[in-house]
Every structure is written in C-alpha cells, then in structure tokens.
Short mmCIF file of C-alpha atoms and ligand atoms in Angstrom, two decimals:
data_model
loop_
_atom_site.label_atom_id
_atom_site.label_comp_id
_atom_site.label_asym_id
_atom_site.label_seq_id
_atom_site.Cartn_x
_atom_site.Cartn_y
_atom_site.Cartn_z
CA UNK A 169 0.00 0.00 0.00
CA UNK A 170 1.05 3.59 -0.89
CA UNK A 171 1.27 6.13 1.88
CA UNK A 172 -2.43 7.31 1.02
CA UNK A 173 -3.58 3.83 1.05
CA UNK A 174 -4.68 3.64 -2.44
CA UNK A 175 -4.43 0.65 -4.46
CA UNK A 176 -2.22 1.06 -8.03
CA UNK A 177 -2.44 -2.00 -9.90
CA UNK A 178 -0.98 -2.05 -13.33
CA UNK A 179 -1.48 -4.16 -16.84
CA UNK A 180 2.41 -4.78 -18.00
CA UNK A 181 1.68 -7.22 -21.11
CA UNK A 182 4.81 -7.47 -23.96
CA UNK A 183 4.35 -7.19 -27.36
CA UNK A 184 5.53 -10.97 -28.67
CA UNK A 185 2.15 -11.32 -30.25
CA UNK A 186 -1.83 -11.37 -29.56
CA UNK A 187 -2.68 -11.77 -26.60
CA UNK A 188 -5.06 -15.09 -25.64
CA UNK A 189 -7.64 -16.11 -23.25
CA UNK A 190 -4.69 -16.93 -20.88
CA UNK A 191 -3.44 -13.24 -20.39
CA UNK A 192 -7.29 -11.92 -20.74
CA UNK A 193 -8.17 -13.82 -17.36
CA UNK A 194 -4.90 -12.41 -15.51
CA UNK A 195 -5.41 -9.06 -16.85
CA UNK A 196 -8.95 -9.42 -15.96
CA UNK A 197 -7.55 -10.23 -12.35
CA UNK A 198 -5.43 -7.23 -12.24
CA UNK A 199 -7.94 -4.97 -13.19
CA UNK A 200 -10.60 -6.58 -10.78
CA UNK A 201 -8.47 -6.65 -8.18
CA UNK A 202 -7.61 -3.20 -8.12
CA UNK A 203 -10.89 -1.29 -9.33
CA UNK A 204 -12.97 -3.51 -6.88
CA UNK A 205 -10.29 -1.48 -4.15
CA UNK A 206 -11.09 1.93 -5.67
CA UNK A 207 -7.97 1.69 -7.27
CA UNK A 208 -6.18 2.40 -10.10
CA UNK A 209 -4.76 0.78 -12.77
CA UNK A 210 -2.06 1.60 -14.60
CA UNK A 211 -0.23 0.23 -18.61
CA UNK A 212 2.51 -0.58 -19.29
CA UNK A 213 3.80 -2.19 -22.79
CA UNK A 214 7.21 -4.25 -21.84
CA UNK A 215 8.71 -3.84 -25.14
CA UNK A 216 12.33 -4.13 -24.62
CA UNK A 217 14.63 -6.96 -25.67
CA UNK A 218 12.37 -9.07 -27.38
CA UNK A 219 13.38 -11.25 -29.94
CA UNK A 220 9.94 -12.45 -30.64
CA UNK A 221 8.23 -8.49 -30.44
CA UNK A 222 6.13 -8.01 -33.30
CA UNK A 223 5.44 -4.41 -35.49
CA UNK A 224 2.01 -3.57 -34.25
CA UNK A 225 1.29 -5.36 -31.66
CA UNK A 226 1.48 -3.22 -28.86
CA UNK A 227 -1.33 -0.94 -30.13
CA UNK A 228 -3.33 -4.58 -31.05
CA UNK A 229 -3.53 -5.24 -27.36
CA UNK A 230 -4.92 -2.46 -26.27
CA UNK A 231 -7.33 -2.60 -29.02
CA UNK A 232 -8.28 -6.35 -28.05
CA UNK A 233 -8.44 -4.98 -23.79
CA UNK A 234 -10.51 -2.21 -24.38
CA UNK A 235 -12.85 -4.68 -26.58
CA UNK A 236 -12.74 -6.78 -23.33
CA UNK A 237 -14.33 -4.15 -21.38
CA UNK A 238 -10.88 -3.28 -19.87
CA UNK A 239 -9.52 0.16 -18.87
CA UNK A 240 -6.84 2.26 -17.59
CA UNK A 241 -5.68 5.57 -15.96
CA UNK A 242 -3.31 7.55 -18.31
CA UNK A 243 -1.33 6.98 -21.02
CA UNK A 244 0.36 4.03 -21.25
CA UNK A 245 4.12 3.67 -20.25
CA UNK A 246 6.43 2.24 -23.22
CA UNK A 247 9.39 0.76 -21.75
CA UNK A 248 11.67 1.45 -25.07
CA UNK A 249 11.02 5.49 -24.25
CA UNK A 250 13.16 4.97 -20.82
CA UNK A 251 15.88 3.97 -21.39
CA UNK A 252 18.10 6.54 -19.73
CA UNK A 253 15.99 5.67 -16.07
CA UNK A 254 17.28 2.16 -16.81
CA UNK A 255 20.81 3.16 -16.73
CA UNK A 256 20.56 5.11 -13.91
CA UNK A 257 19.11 2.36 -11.82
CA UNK A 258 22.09 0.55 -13.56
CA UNK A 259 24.21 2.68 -12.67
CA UNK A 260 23.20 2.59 -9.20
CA UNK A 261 23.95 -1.05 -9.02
CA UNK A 262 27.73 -0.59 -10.40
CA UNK A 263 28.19 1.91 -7.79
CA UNK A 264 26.98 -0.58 -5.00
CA UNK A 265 28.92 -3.04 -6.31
CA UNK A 266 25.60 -5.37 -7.42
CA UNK A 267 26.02 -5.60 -10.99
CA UNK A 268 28.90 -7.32 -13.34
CA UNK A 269 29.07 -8.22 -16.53
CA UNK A 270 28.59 -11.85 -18.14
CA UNK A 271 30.06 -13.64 -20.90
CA UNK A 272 28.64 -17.28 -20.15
CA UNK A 273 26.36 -18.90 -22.12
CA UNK A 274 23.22 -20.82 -20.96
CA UNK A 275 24.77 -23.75 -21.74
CA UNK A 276 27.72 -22.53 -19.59
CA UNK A 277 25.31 -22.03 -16.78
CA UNK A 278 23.44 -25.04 -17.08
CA UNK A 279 26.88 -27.36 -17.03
CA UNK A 280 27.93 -25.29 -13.90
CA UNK A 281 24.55 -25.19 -12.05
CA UNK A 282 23.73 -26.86 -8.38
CA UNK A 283 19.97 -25.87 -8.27
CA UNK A 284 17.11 -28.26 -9.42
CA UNK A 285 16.30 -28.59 -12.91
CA UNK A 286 13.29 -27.36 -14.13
CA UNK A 287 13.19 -23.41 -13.63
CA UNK A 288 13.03 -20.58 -15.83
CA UNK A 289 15.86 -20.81 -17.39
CA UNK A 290 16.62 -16.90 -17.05
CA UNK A 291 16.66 -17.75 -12.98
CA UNK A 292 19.11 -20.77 -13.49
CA UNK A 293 21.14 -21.04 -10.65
CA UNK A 294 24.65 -18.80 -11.51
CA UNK A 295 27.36 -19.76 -9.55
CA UNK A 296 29.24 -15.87 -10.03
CA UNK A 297 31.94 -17.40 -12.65
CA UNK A 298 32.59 -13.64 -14.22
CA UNK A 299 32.25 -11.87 -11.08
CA UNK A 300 34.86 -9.40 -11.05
CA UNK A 301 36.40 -10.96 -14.04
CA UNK A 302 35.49 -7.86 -16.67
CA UNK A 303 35.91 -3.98 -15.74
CA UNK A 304 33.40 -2.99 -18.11
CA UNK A 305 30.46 -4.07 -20.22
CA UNK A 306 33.38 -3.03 -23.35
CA UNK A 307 35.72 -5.20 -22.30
CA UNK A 308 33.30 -8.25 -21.55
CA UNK A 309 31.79 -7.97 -25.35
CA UNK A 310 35.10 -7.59 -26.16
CA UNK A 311 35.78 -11.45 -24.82
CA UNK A 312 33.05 -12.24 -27.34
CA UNK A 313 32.73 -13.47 -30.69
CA UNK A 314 31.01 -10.59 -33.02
CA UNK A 315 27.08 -10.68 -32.94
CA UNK A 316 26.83 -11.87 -29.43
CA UNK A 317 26.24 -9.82 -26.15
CA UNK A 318 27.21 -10.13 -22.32
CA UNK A 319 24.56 -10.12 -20.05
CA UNK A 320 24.34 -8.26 -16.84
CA UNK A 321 24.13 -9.92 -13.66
CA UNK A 322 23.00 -9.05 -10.02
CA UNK A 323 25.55 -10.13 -7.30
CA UNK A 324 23.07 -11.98 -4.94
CA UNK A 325 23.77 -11.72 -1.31
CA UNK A 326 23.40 -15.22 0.57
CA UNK A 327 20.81 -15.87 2.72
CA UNK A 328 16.65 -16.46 2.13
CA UNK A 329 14.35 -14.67 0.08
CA UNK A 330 10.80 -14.33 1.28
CA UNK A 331 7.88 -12.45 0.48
CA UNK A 332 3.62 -13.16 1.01
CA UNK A 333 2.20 -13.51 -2.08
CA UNK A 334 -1.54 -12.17 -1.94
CA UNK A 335 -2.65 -15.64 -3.46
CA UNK A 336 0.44 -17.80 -3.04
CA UNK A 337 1.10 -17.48 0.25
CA UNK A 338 4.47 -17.57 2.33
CA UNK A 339 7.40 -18.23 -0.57
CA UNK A 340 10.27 -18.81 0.70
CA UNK A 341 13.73 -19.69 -1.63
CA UNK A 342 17.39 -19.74 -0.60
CA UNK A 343 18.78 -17.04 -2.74
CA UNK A 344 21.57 -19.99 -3.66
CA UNK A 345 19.48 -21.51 -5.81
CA UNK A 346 18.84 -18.86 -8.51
CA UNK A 347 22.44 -17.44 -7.55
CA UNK A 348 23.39 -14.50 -9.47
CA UNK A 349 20.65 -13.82 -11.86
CA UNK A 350 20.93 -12.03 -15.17
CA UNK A 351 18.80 -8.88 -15.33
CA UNK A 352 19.28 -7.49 -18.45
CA UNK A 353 21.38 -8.16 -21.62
CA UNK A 354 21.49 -4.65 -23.41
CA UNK A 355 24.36 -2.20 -22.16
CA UNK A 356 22.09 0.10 -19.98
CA UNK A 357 20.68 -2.61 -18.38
CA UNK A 358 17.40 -2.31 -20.09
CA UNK A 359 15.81 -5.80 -19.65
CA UNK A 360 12.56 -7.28 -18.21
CA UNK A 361 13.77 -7.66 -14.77
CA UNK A 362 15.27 -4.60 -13.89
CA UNK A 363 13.13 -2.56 -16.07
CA UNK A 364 10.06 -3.95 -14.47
CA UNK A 365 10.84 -3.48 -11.02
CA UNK A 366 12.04 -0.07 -11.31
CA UNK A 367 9.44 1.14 -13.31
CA UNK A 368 6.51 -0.11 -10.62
CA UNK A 369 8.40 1.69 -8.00
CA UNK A 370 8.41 4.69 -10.08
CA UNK A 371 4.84 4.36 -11.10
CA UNK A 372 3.98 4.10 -7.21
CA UNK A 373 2.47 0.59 -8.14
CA UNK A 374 0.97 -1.19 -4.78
CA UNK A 375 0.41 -4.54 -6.35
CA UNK A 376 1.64 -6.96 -9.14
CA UNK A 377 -1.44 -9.40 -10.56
CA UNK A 378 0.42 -11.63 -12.80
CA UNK A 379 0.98 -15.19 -13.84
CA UNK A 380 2.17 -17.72 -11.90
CA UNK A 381 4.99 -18.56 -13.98
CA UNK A 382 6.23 -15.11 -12.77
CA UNK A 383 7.28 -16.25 -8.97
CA UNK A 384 10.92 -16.74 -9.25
CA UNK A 385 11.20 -13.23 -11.44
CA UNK A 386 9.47 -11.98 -8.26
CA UNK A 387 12.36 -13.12 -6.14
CA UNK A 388 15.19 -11.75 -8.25
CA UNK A 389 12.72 -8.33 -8.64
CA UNK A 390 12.82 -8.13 -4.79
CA UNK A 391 16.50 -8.45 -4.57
CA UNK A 392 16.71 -5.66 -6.71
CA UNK A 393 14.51 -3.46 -5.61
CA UNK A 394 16.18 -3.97 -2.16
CA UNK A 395 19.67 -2.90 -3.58
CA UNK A 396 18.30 0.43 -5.06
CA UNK A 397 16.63 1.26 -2.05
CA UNK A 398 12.94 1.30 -3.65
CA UNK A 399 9.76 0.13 -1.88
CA UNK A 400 8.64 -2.95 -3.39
CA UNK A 401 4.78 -3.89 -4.05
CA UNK A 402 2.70 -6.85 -3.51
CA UNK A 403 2.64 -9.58 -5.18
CA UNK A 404 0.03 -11.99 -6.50
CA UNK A 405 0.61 -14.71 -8.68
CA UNK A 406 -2.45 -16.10 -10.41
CA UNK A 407 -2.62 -19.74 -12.02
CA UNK A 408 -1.88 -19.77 -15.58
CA UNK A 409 -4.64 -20.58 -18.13
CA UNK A 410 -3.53 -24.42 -19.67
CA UNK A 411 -5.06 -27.16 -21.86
CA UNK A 412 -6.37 -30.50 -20.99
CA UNK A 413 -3.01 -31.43 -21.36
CA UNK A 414 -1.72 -29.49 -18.42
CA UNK A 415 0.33 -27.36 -20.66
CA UNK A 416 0.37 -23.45 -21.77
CA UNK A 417 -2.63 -22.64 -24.59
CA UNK A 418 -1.10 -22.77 -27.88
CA UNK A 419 -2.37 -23.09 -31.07
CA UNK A 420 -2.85 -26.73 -31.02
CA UNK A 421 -5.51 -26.56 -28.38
CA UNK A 422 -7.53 -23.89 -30.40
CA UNK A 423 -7.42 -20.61 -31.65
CA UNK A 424 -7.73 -18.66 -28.31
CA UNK A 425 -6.38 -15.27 -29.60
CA UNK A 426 -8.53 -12.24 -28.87
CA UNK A 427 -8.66 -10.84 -31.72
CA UNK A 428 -9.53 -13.93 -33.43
CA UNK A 429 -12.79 -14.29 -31.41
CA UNK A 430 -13.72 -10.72 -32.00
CA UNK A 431 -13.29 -11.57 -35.61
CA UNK A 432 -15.61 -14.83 -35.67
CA UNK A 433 -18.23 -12.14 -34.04
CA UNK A 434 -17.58 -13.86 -30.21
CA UNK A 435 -19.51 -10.75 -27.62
CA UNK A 436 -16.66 -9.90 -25.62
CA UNK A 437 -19.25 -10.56 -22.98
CA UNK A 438 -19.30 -14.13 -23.21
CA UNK A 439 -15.32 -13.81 -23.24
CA UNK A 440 -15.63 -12.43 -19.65
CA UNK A 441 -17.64 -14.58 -18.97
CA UNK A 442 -15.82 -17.34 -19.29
CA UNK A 443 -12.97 -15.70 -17.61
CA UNK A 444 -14.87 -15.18 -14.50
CA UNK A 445 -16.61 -19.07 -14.66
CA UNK A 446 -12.83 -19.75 -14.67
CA UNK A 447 -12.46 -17.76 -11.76
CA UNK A 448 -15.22 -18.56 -9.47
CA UNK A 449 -16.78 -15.74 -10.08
CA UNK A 450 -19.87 -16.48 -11.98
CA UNK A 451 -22.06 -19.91 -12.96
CA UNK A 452 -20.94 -21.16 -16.45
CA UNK A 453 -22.50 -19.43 -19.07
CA UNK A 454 -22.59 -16.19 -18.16
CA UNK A 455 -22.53 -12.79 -20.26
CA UNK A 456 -20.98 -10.55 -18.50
CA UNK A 457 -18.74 -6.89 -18.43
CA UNK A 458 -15.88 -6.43 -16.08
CA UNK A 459 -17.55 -3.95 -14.89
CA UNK A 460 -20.41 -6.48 -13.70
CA UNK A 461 -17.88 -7.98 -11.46
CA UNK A 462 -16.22 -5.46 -9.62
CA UNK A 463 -19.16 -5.36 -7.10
CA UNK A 464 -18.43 -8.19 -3.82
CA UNK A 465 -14.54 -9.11 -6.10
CA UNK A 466 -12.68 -11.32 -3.89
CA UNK A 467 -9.48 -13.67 -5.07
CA UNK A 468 -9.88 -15.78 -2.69
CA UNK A 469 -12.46 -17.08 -4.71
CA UNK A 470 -10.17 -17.91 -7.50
CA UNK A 471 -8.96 -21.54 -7.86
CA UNK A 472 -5.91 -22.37 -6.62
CA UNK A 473 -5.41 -24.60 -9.71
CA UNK A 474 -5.41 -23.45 -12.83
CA UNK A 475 -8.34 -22.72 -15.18
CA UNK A 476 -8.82 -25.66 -18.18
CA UNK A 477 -9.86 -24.95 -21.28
CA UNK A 478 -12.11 -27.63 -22.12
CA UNK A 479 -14.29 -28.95 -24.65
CA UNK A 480 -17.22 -26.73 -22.49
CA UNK A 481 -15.18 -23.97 -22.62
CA UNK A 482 -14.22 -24.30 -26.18
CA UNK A 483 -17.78 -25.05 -27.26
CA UNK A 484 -19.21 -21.84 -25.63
CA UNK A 485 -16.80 -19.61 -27.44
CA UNK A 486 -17.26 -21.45 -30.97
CA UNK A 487 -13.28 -22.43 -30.83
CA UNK A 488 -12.10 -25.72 -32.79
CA UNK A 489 -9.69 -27.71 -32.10
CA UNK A 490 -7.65 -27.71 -35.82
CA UNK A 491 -7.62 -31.01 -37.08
CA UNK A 492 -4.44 -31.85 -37.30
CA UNK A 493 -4.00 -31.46 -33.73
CA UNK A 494 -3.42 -34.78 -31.43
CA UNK A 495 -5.83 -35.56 -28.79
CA UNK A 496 -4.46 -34.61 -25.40
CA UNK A 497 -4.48 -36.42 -22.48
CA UNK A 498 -7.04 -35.29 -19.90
CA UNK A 499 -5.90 -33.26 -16.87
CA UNK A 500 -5.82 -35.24 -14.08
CA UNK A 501 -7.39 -33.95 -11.14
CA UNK A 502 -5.38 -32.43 -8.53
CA UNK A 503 -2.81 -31.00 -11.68
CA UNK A 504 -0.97 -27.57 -10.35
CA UNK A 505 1.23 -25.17 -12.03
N1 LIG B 43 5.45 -8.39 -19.58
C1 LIG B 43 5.31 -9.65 -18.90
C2 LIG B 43 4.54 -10.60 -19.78
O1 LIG B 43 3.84 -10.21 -20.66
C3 LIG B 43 4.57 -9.52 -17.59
C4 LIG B 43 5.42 -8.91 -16.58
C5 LIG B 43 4.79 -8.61 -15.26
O2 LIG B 43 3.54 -8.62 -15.16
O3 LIG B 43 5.54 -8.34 -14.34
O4 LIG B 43 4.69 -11.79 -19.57
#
C-alpha cells in the first residue's frame, strides 16, 4: 500500500504477439483486483529486448483490452522510451557493487549449475563465474565473438528470500538456488527484470497481478529493488490458463487469440464470462462486463489450480480444435502449475 492507502495496480503485457484467453483472465484479475479497491490501474507495454516483439502489436492489445471491457488511468508507459531511467538504476547497481558483466552462455550455466532442474531458465542457478572478471560491459563484449552480447548480472547476497504472495502465500527460496541472476542483456541494463521493477516503483504501483509462472522473477525483482533502495509492491501470482493437457494454450488446443474471437463475431461478454466461470466468479454461461464484477470481487475465490480450457469452454466460445492437432491427455485432477 502507498502512503495514502490507495491501491495502483498495473497491466504490463509485452508485445511478442496477440494476446489469448490466458493473459485476458490475468489481466482481468489485475484490473478486478484493483478497481474492486477503488484503485487504479495503470499500462505498461514491456517492449524491450524481445526477440519475438512483433510491429504492431502493442497498439493490437490495447485494441483487443478495451474490446474486453478493460480500462486504464493515463497513457500508457512504453518501456523502449526509458531507457536513460534504466541506466541510472544501472548505474546505481555498479556503484553498490551489485552488478557485473557476463560472458557465459546458458549452456555454460546449465553445465555449472547446483539448483534443481526445471526453472526458468533466465533464474538458473549462476554460480558468479565472471564476477569481477570484466571492468566494463566493453571489455566483456570484447571477450566475445562478433554478434553476441554479455549479459548483466545481479551479485546476490546469501541468505533467504521471502515475500507473502496475496494468493500464493508464504514463498520462501534460498537465494543460492537462482544465484546470481541475469537482469538485463542490453548495455544500460534495459531488460525485463530490472526494467520492471524499477518502473513499478516509479509508477507508485501497490500490487503486481500476474501469472504464476512469474514467482521466481518476483524473487530476483525483490533483490533488486532492495539494492536500489525502492519500496517494493505486492505480489500476486495467479494460475496460468492451460489445456487439458496441463500445458500453456497454444495453437494446437484452439485458436484462443482475442482478436480472433472478436473476428468470428464472439460478444466480448461471453469472453468475460468465461474468464470469470474460470475464476469462481460467476455460474458457467454467463454474459458478462468487467464492470459487472467489480461489485463483492474477492481472489480468494479464485482456484488455486489453474483454469482448463475444455471442450465446455471451447464449445461456448465457438473455438475448434484444428484437425491436425493430437488428442491430449485429460488433466488429471489435482494437476498444479
Ligand atoms: N510483460 C510480462 C509478460 O507479458 C509480464 C510482466 C509482469 O507482469 O511483471 O509476460
């Protein structure tokens, strides 16, 4: 919470593509969440180092969010527009003594790593193999081959990292096992992780509504924030959106995209709908606004596992499964992310 006590939630989607049913219902969260509090909620488009960002996207998704029934307060924030608040927070970090350039590899990492498999792979444990080994960003591309870029890490202290998520609970990690994470690989430190974190402080953002595949990011955002002396905001990681077969929509399972169901002349209504039958908030089959919801919103009455689309769900939005596609598996109950 702010010092006036007002809730600041904030939209932070990245421009890789259209978004789908699975960032509609944690958007939809976020924006719940935070109007149903009287709050605001802020946008922000994440657009930096992207290989997979896409011309035209950025203004897509807000088309497809307003279509949802979505809004926000002000203009929205476009990371590639800041970068010189990036190197200053950067900056910051040399001068502590937090930040050092990198010229492993992921594949270097991975042969070198302790923690379990089976994380992000930007969080892999980093056992601090160029600490202090490069004076300068310079001089670590120049122990490169051409084309390729050093990545900037955060020295992690030793010791636990612990925050209470608003739907998680108590997490808990020994810092150990993500080690010393890479923040950013762009030479004023303007990557997701850094940029993120500094930017929510800056915005005065209270709490972060986001996936749930999101939760170690948090812990190497928290580290961060803590070395640049900036007040950190709550976090709630929702359950991911997934397929019978347990796994992230793609395009196998159905066409899911936004924009596609606005084409095949879906009411966004129904959309929301869905997203809130998903989220305990209303009986299947619903029409519905966001707006309809923010009345009596409580996440506690989400899930704690995460939402399915089904044949139901599929059926009540018109989507088809292509043909080619394989039949999955059904999700066995008890499945979590
Ligand atoms: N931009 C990130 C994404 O689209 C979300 C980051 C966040 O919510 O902190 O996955």
């Amino acid at each position: 919470m702010s010092a006036g006590g007002a809730v600041v939630g904030r939209l932070a989607p990245s421009p890789t593509g259209a978004l789908h049913l699975g960032n509609a219902r944690t958007f939809l969260l976020a924006w719940l969440s935070a109007r149903s509090r009287g709050g605001r909620v802020l946008f922000r488009i994440e657009d930096l180092d992207h290989p997979k960002k896409k011309p035209g996207a950025a203004s897509a998704m807000l088309d497809d969010l307003r279509w949802l029934g979505l809004d926000w307060d002000g203009a929205p924030v476009v990371q590639s527009r800041r970068l010189p608040v990036y190197r200053a927070a950067l900056g910051r970090l040399l001068a502590a003594g937090r930040a050092y350039p990198c010229v492993c590899s992921r594949r270097d990492v991975e042969e070198t790593q302790s923690a379990p498999h089976g994380r992000d792979p930007h969080t892999l444990a980093y056992g601090g193999r160029c600490r202090g080994r490069f004076a300068s960003w310079e001089e670590a591309c120049a122990a490169l081959p051409p084309g390729r870029l050093p990545a900037w890490r955060f020295r992690a202290g030793p010791g636990l990292s612990a925050f209470d998520d608003l739907f998680l609970g108590r997490r808990t990690l020994d810092r150990a096992e993500i080690g010393d994470f890479a923040f950013a690989r762009d030479p004023d430190g303007a990557g997701y992780l850094l940029a993120c974190a500094v930017d929510d402080a800056a915005a005065g953002v209270t709490e972060v509504v986001r996936g749930a595949d999101l939760v170690d990011a948090a812990h190497c955002q928290l580290q961060l924030l803590e070395a640049l002396g900036l007040p950190a905001p709550a976090f709630c990681h929702v359950p991911l959106v997934v397929a019978e077969d347990g796994r992230r929509l793609a395009k196998r399972h159905g066409d899911t995209r936004l924009c596609a169901l606005r084409e095949a002349g879906v009411p966004p209504e129904r959309v929301v709908g869905l997203l809130a039958w998903w989220s305990g908030l209303a009986p299947f089959g619903a029409e519905l606004r966001p707006a309809d919801l923010v009345a009596g919103f409580d996440m506690r009455r989400v899930p704690r596992a995460p939402a399915v689309l089904d044949d139901r769900a599929r059926a009540f939005l018109g989507i088809r499964v292509p043909a080619s596609a394989p039949r999955s598996p059904t999700l066995t109950p008890g499945h979590n992310v």
